[in-house]
Amino acid sequence: MSDSASLRVGLIGAGNCASSFVQGLSFYRDAHSNEPPPGLMHADLGGYHVRDIEIASAFDVTAAKVGRDLSEALAAPPNNTHVFAPLGPFGVEVKRGPTLDGLGTYLRQDVEESDAPVVDVAEELRRSRTDVLVSYLPVGSQRASEWYCEQALEAGCAFVNCIPVFLASNAAWQQRFAARGLPIIGDDIKSQVGATIVHRVLANLFRERGVRIDRTYQLNFGGNADFRNMLERERLESKKISKTQSVTSQFDVPLPAGDVHVGPSDFVPWLTDRKWAQIRIEGTGFGGMPLNLELKLEVWDSPNSAGIVIDAVRCAKLALDRGIGGALTGPSSYFMKSPPQQFTDGEARERTLRFVQGLD
């Protein structure tokens, strides 16, 4: 792309994930395309460099964030992720979006809801010339997610759904975005090297090497607002479904439901934005002998997802440029846990590269 080309992103939610994403735009601004920098899959993707991404708009519901410059909002509690790059100022004011089901019981104990009036979000997206709207809503925000999808459709924005609410994988929403000629990527971001993709790779390793998987679990715990929110078990249901189907989609033979457990398990405040994952796979190998594997993964949760979103928004903009609407199969399968169609991660990567090259 030329120096004048830009990709204008809107953020739904000014939490830890948004903070890491925005910091990454500064941190990788001068990354060289011919020398892949640590933590980033592509400095340049389809002609869009990281420096071409700009923050155009942002929406939140909490008193500490609404009405402030995005840089101040991203530093406000309960945000607790690591700060690895300068945070603004950006000249982007966080606007008041509707709450709907976006604040659960436990989050309401941690944040004060803003008393500012809700803005006309679709008009704000048009005014700010937002190209791609990214959803960082809390887990369990079904109504809020659908409401923001409506605003993206009205304003003519692409949509990247980073949370486990099923939109891109829902035929009705696919058709609505296709009818408007707008791309959607989703659902539920698959972190760079997170618990889900590690679990998937290990499941494929067992399968490809002829070891039968008999039982498996994945337990996750952390100390950020997302884990606190998921203490409300009703809000956790979609997250558990998303993580489980992402792993079990890699099995040749489905396991009984009682032999698979994948999902967040607890909130440990002193971990802040760190996440610990425990994975165990029990299998049967040659001669019927048991073969068991245990693994512990420790990551900073929000930075682990940010590089994937940087690639996802660029794929969404490429689709906009090319007039492609509806769910993007390849990028969704590579970047998300619950895409419209599941593939192995190797095939998903190849499909995404072909999409970027304009071959699919």
Coordinates of C-alpha atoms in Angstrom, one line a residue:
M1 CA 0.0 0.0 0.0
S2 CA 1.1 3.6 -0.5
D3 CA 2.1 5.7 2.4
S4 CA -1.3 7.4 2.3
A5 CA -3.2 4.1 2.8
S6 CA -4.6 3.5 6.2
L7 CA -6.8 1.0 8.0
R8 CA -9.1 2.7 10.6
V9 CA -10.1 0.5 13.5
G10 CA -12.9 0.9 16.0
L11 CA -12.7 -0.8 19.4
I12 CA -15.7 -2.1 21.4
G13 CA -14.2 -2.2 24.9
A14 CA -11.2 -0.4 26.3
G15 CA -9.9 -3.3 28.4
N16 CA -6.7 -5.3 28.6
C17 CA -7.0 -6.8 25.1
A18 CA -7.5 -3.4 23.5
S19 CA -4.5 -2.1 25.5
S20 CA -2.2 -4.8 24.1
F21 CA -3.5 -4.3 20.6
V22 CA -3.0 -0.5 20.7
Q23 CA 0.5 -0.8 22.3
G24 CA 1.4 -3.2 19.5
L25 CA 0.7 -0.6 16.9
S26 CA 3.4 1.6 18.4
F27 CA 5.8 -1.3 19.3
Y28 CA 5.9 -2.7 15.8
R29 CA 5.5 0.6 13.9
D30 CA 9.1 0.4 12.5
A31 CA 9.2 -3.4 12.1
H32 CA 11.0 -4.6 8.9
S33 CA 9.0 -6.8 6.5
N34 CA 12.0 -8.9 5.6
E35 CA 13.0 -9.6 9.2
P36 CA 10.1 -11.0 11.2
P37 CA 10.1 -9.4 14.6
P38 CA 9.5 -11.5 17.8
G39 CA 5.8 -11.8 18.5
L40 CA 4.4 -10.7 15.2
M41 CA 3.5 -13.1 12.3
H42 CA 3.5 -10.4 9.6
A43 CA 5.0 -6.9 9.7
D44 CA 3.3 -6.4 6.3
L45 CA 0.2 -8.3 5.3
G46 CA -1.3 -7.9 1.8
G47 CA 0.4 -4.5 1.5
Y48 CA -0.8 -3.1 4.9
H49 CA 2.1 -2.6 7.4
V50 CA 1.3 -2.4 11.1
R51 CA 2.0 1.4 10.9
D52 CA -1.0 1.7 8.5
I53 CA -3.4 0.8 11.3
E54 CA -5.0 3.7 13.1
I55 CA -7.5 3.8 15.9
A56 CA -10.5 5.7 14.7
S57 CA -13.1 5.1 17.4
A58 CA -13.6 3.4 20.8
F59 CA -16.6 2.6 22.9
D60 CA -17.0 1.5 26.6
V61 CA -19.5 1.7 29.4
T62 CA -17.4 2.4 32.5
A63 CA -17.1 5.8 34.2
A64 CA -13.3 5.7 34.4
K65 CA -13.1 5.3 30.6
V66 CA -16.0 7.0 28.9
G67 CA -15.3 10.6 27.9
R68 CA -11.5 10.2 28.3
D69 CA -8.8 10.0 25.7
L70 CA -8.2 6.3 24.8
S71 CA -4.7 6.5 26.3
E72 CA -6.2 7.3 29.7
A73 CA -9.0 4.8 29.4
L74 CA -6.5 2.0 28.7
A75 CA -4.6 2.8 31.9
A76 CA -7.7 2.8 34.1
P77 CA -8.7 0.0 36.4
P78 CA -9.6 -2.8 36.3
N79 CA -7.0 -3.0 33.4
N80 CA -3.9 -4.8 34.7
T81 CA -2.0 -6.0 31.7
H82 CA 1.7 -5.3 31.1
V83 CA 2.6 -1.9 29.5
F84 CA 5.4 -2.6 27.0
A85 CA 4.9 0.5 24.7
P86 CA 3.8 4.1 25.1
L87 CA 0.0 4.7 25.4
G88 CA -0.9 7.8 23.4
P89 CA -2.4 10.3 23.7
F90 CA -4.4 9.3 20.6
G91 CA -6.9 12.1 20.2
V92 CA -9.6 9.5 20.2
E93 CA -12.3 10.0 22.9
V94 CA -13.9 6.9 24.3
K95 CA -17.7 7.2 23.6
R96 CA -20.5 5.7 25.7
G97 CA -22.0 2.6 24.2
P98 CA -25.1 0.7 25.4
T99 CA -24.6 -1.7 28.3
L100 CA -27.2 -4.3 27.5
D101 CA -25.8 -7.6 28.8
G102 CA -22.2 -6.3 28.7
L103 CA -21.7 -6.1 32.5
G104 CA -22.1 -9.2 34.6
T105 CA -22.6 -9.6 38.3
Y106 CA -18.9 -9.7 39.2
L107 CA -17.8 -6.9 36.8
R108 CA -20.4 -4.6 38.3
Q109 CA -18.6 -5.0 41.6
D110 CA -15.3 -3.8 40.0
V111 CA -16.5 -0.9 37.8
E112 CA -18.8 2.0 38.1
E113 CA -21.1 2.4 35.1
S114 CA -20.9 5.7 33.3
D115 CA -23.9 8.0 33.5
A116 CA -23.1 9.6 30.1
P117 CA -25.8 9.3 27.4
V118 CA -25.3 6.5 24.8
V119 CA -24.0 7.9 21.5
D120 CA -25.4 7.1 18.1
V121 CA -22.7 4.4 17.4
A122 CA -23.5 3.9 13.7
E123 CA -23.2 7.7 13.2
E124 CA -19.9 7.8 15.2
L125 CA -18.5 4.9 13.0
R126 CA -19.4 6.9 9.9
R127 CA -18.1 10.2 11.2
S128 CA -14.8 8.6 12.3
R129 CA -14.5 6.7 9.0
T130 CA -14.0 3.4 10.8
D131 CA -13.2 0.6 8.4
V132 CA -13.1 -2.4 10.8
L133 CA -14.9 -2.7 14.1
V134 CA -13.3 -5.1 16.7
S135 CA -15.4 -6.6 19.5
Y136 CA -13.6 -6.9 22.8
L137 CA -16.8 -7.2 24.8
P138 CA -16.9 -9.3 27.9
V139 CA -17.6 -13.0 27.6
G140 CA -21.4 -13.7 27.6
S141 CA -22.4 -10.4 25.9
Q142 CA -24.8 -11.9 23.4
R143 CA -27.2 -9.0 23.1
A144 CA -24.5 -6.4 23.1
S145 CA -22.6 -8.3 20.4
E146 CA -25.6 -8.5 18.2
W147 CA -26.4 -4.8 18.7
Y148 CA -22.9 -3.8 17.7
C149 CA -23.2 -6.1 14.6
E150 CA -26.3 -4.1 13.6
Q151 CA -24.3 -0.8 14.0
A152 CA -21.5 -2.2 11.8
L153 CA -24.0 -3.2 9.1
E154 CA -25.6 0.2 9.2
A155 CA -22.4 2.1 9.1
G156 CA -20.7 -0.1 6.5
C157 CA -17.9 -1.6 8.6
A158 CA -16.2 -4.9 8.6
F159 CA -16.4 -6.8 11.9
V160 CA -13.9 -8.9 13.8
N161 CA -15.5 -10.8 16.7
C162 CA -12.9 -11.7 19.3
I163 CA -15.3 -13.1 21.9
P164 CA -17.2 -16.5 22.1
V165 CA -20.6 -15.3 20.9
F166 CA -21.5 -17.0 17.6
L167 CA -21.8 -14.5 14.8
A168 CA -19.5 -15.4 11.9
S169 CA -20.3 -19.0 12.5
N170 CA -24.1 -18.3 12.4
A171 CA -25.7 -18.6 9.0
A172 CA -28.1 -15.7 9.5
W173 CA -25.4 -13.2 10.4
Q174 CA -23.2 -14.6 7.5
Q175 CA -26.0 -13.9 5.1
R176 CA -26.6 -10.4 6.4
F177 CA -23.0 -9.4 6.1
A178 CA -22.8 -11.0 2.7
A179 CA -25.9 -9.1 1.5
R180 CA -24.2 -5.8 2.6
G181 CA -20.9 -6.7 1.0
L182 CA -19.2 -6.5 4.3
P183 CA -16.7 -9.1 5.7
I184 CA -16.9 -10.6 9.2
I185 CA -14.2 -12.7 10.9
G186 CA -15.0 -14.8 14.0
D187 CA -15.6 -16.2 16.4
D188 CA -13.5 -16.2 19.6
I189 CA -9.9 -15.2 19.1
K190 CA -7.3 -18.0 19.1
S191 CA -4.2 -16.6 20.8
Q192 CA -0.8 -16.7 19.2
V193 CA 0.5 -19.7 21.3
G194 CA -2.4 -20.1 23.7
A195 CA -3.9 -23.1 25.5
T196 CA -6.4 -23.9 22.7
I197 CA -3.9 -23.9 19.8
V198 CA -1.4 -25.9 21.8
H199 CA -4.1 -28.4 22.8
R200 CA -5.2 -28.7 19.1
V201 CA -1.6 -29.2 17.9
L202 CA -1.0 -31.9 20.5
A203 CA -4.3 -33.6 19.6
N204 CA -3.2 -33.7 16.0
L205 CA 0.2 -35.0 17.0
F206 CA -1.4 -38.0 18.8
R207 CA -3.8 -38.6 15.8
E208 CA -1.1 -38.4 13.1
R209 CA 1.3 -40.6 15.1
G210 CA -1.4 -43.3 15.6
V211 CA -2.0 -42.8 19.3
R212 CA -5.7 -43.0 20.3
I213 CA -6.9 -40.2 22.6
D214 CA -9.0 -41.6 25.4
R215 CA -9.5 -38.6 27.7
T216 CA -8.3 -35.0 27.9
Y217 CA -8.7 -31.8 29.9
Q218 CA -7.6 -28.2 29.7
L219 CA -7.9 -26.0 32.8
N220 CA -7.3 -22.3 32.7
F221 CA -7.0 -19.7 35.4
G222 CA -5.9 -16.0 35.6
G223 CA -6.3 -12.7 37.3
N224 CA -7.8 -10.3 34.8
A225 CA -11.4 -9.0 34.4
D226 CA -12.2 -11.7 31.9
F227 CA -11.6 -14.5 34.4
R228 CA -13.5 -12.6 37.1
N229 CA -16.4 -12.2 34.7
M230 CA -16.4 -15.9 34.0
L231 CA -17.0 -16.7 37.7
E232 CA -20.6 -16.2 36.6
R233 CA -21.1 -19.6 35.2
E234 CA -24.0 -18.7 33.0
R235 CA -21.7 -16.3 31.1
L236 CA -19.1 -19.0 30.7
E237 CA -21.3 -21.4 28.7
S238 CA -20.4 -20.0 25.2
K239 CA -16.7 -19.8 26.1
K240 CA -16.7 -23.5 27.2
I241 CA -18.5 -24.5 24.0
S242 CA -16.1 -22.5 21.8
K243 CA -12.9 -23.9 23.4
T244 CA -14.3 -27.5 23.5
Q245 CA -15.3 -27.6 19.9
S246 CA -12.1 -26.0 18.8
V247 CA -10.1 -28.9 20.3
T248 CA -12.5 -31.8 19.6
S249 CA -12.8 -30.7 15.9
Q250 CA -9.3 -32.2 15.5
F251 CA -10.3 -35.7 16.7
D252 CA -11.0 -38.4 14.1
V253 CA -13.4 -40.2 16.5
P254 CA -15.5 -38.1 18.9
L255 CA -15.0 -38.8 22.6
P256 CA -17.8 -39.2 25.0
A257 CA -18.7 -35.9 26.6
G258 CA -17.6 -37.1 30.0
D259 CA -14.1 -37.7 28.7
V260 CA -13.4 -34.2 27.5
H261 CA -13.2 -31.1 29.7
V262 CA -12.0 -27.8 28.2
G263 CA -12.6 -24.5 29.8
P264 CA -11.7 -21.6 32.2
S265 CA -11.8 -22.7 35.8
D266 CA -11.0 -20.0 38.3
F267 CA -10.0 -16.4 39.1
V268 CA -6.7 -15.8 41.0
P269 CA -6.3 -12.0 41.5
W270 CA -2.5 -11.9 42.0
L271 CA -1.9 -13.4 38.6
T272 CA -3.2 -10.0 37.0
D273 CA -3.2 -10.5 33.2
R274 CA -1.2 -13.7 33.3
K275 CA -2.9 -17.0 32.5
W276 CA -1.9 -20.5 33.5
A277 CA -3.1 -23.4 31.5
Q278 CA -2.9 -27.1 32.5
I279 CA -3.4 -29.6 29.7
R280 CA -3.5 -33.4 30.1
I281 CA -4.0 -36.0 27.3
E282 CA -4.4 -39.7 28.1
G283 CA -4.0 -42.0 25.1
T284 CA -3.4 -45.6 24.0
G285 CA -0.3 -46.4 22.0
F286 CA 1.4 -49.4 20.5
G287 CA 0.4 -52.7 22.0
G288 CA -2.4 -51.1 24.0
M289 CA 0.1 -49.4 26.2
P290 CA -0.9 -46.1 28.0
L291 CA 0.7 -42.9 26.8
N292 CA 0.0 -39.8 28.8
L293 CA 1.1 -36.2 28.4
E294 CA 0.9 -33.2 30.8
L295 CA 1.8 -29.7 30.0
K296 CA 1.7 -26.3 31.8
L297 CA 1.6 -23.1 29.8
E298 CA 2.1 -19.6 31.3
V299 CA 1.4 -16.5 29.2
W300 CA 0.4 -12.8 29.5
D301 CA -3.1 -13.3 28.3
S302 CA -3.9 -10.1 26.4
P303 CA -0.6 -9.6 24.5
N304 CA -0.9 -13.3 23.5
S305 CA -4.0 -12.4 21.4
A306 CA -3.0 -8.9 20.1
G307 CA -0.8 -10.0 17.2
I308 CA -3.6 -12.3 15.9
V309 CA -6.0 -9.4 15.9
I310 CA -3.5 -7.2 14.1
D311 CA -3.5 -9.7 11.3
A312 CA -7.3 -10.3 11.4
V313 CA -8.1 -6.6 10.9
R314 CA -5.8 -6.4 8.0
C315 CA -7.5 -9.4 6.4
A316 CA -10.8 -7.8 7.0
K317 CA -9.6 -4.6 5.3
L318 CA -8.3 -6.6 2.3
A319 CA -11.8 -8.1 1.9
L320 CA -13.3 -4.6 2.1
D321 CA -10.9 -3.5 -0.6
R322 CA -11.8 -6.4 -2.8
G323 CA -15.6 -6.2 -2.3
I324 CA -15.8 -9.5 -0.5
G325 CA -18.7 -9.8 2.0
G326 CA -19.8 -12.4 4.5
A327 CA -17.7 -14.7 6.7
L328 CA -14.1 -15.1 5.6
T329 CA -13.5 -18.8 5.8
G330 CA -9.7 -19.0 5.7
P331 CA -8.9 -16.1 8.1
S332 CA -11.6 -17.1 10.5
S333 CA -10.3 -20.7 10.6
Y334 CA -6.8 -19.6 11.4
F335 CA -7.5 -16.7 13.8
M336 CA -10.5 -18.0 15.7
K337 CA -11.6 -20.9 17.9
S338 CA -15.1 -21.2 16.4
P339 CA -15.0 -20.3 12.7
P340 CA -17.7 -21.2 10.2
Q341 CA -15.6 -24.2 9.1
Q342 CA -12.9 -26.0 11.1
F343 CA -9.6 -27.2 9.5
T344 CA -6.3 -28.3 10.9
D345 CA -4.1 -25.3 11.8
G346 CA -1.7 -26.1 9.0
E347 CA -4.5 -26.0 6.4
A348 CA -6.1 -22.9 8.0
R349 CA -2.8 -21.1 7.7
E350 CA -2.4 -22.1 4.0
R351 CA -6.0 -20.9 3.3
T352 CA -5.3 -17.6 5.0
L353 CA -2.1 -17.1 3.0
R354 CA -3.9 -17.8 -0.2
F355 CA -6.6 -15.3 0.8
V356 CA -4.0 -12.6 1.4
Q357 CA -2.5 -13.3 -2.0
G358 CA -5.9 -13.0 -3.6
L359 CA -6.0 -16.7 -4.7
D360 CA -9.2 -17.6 -2.7

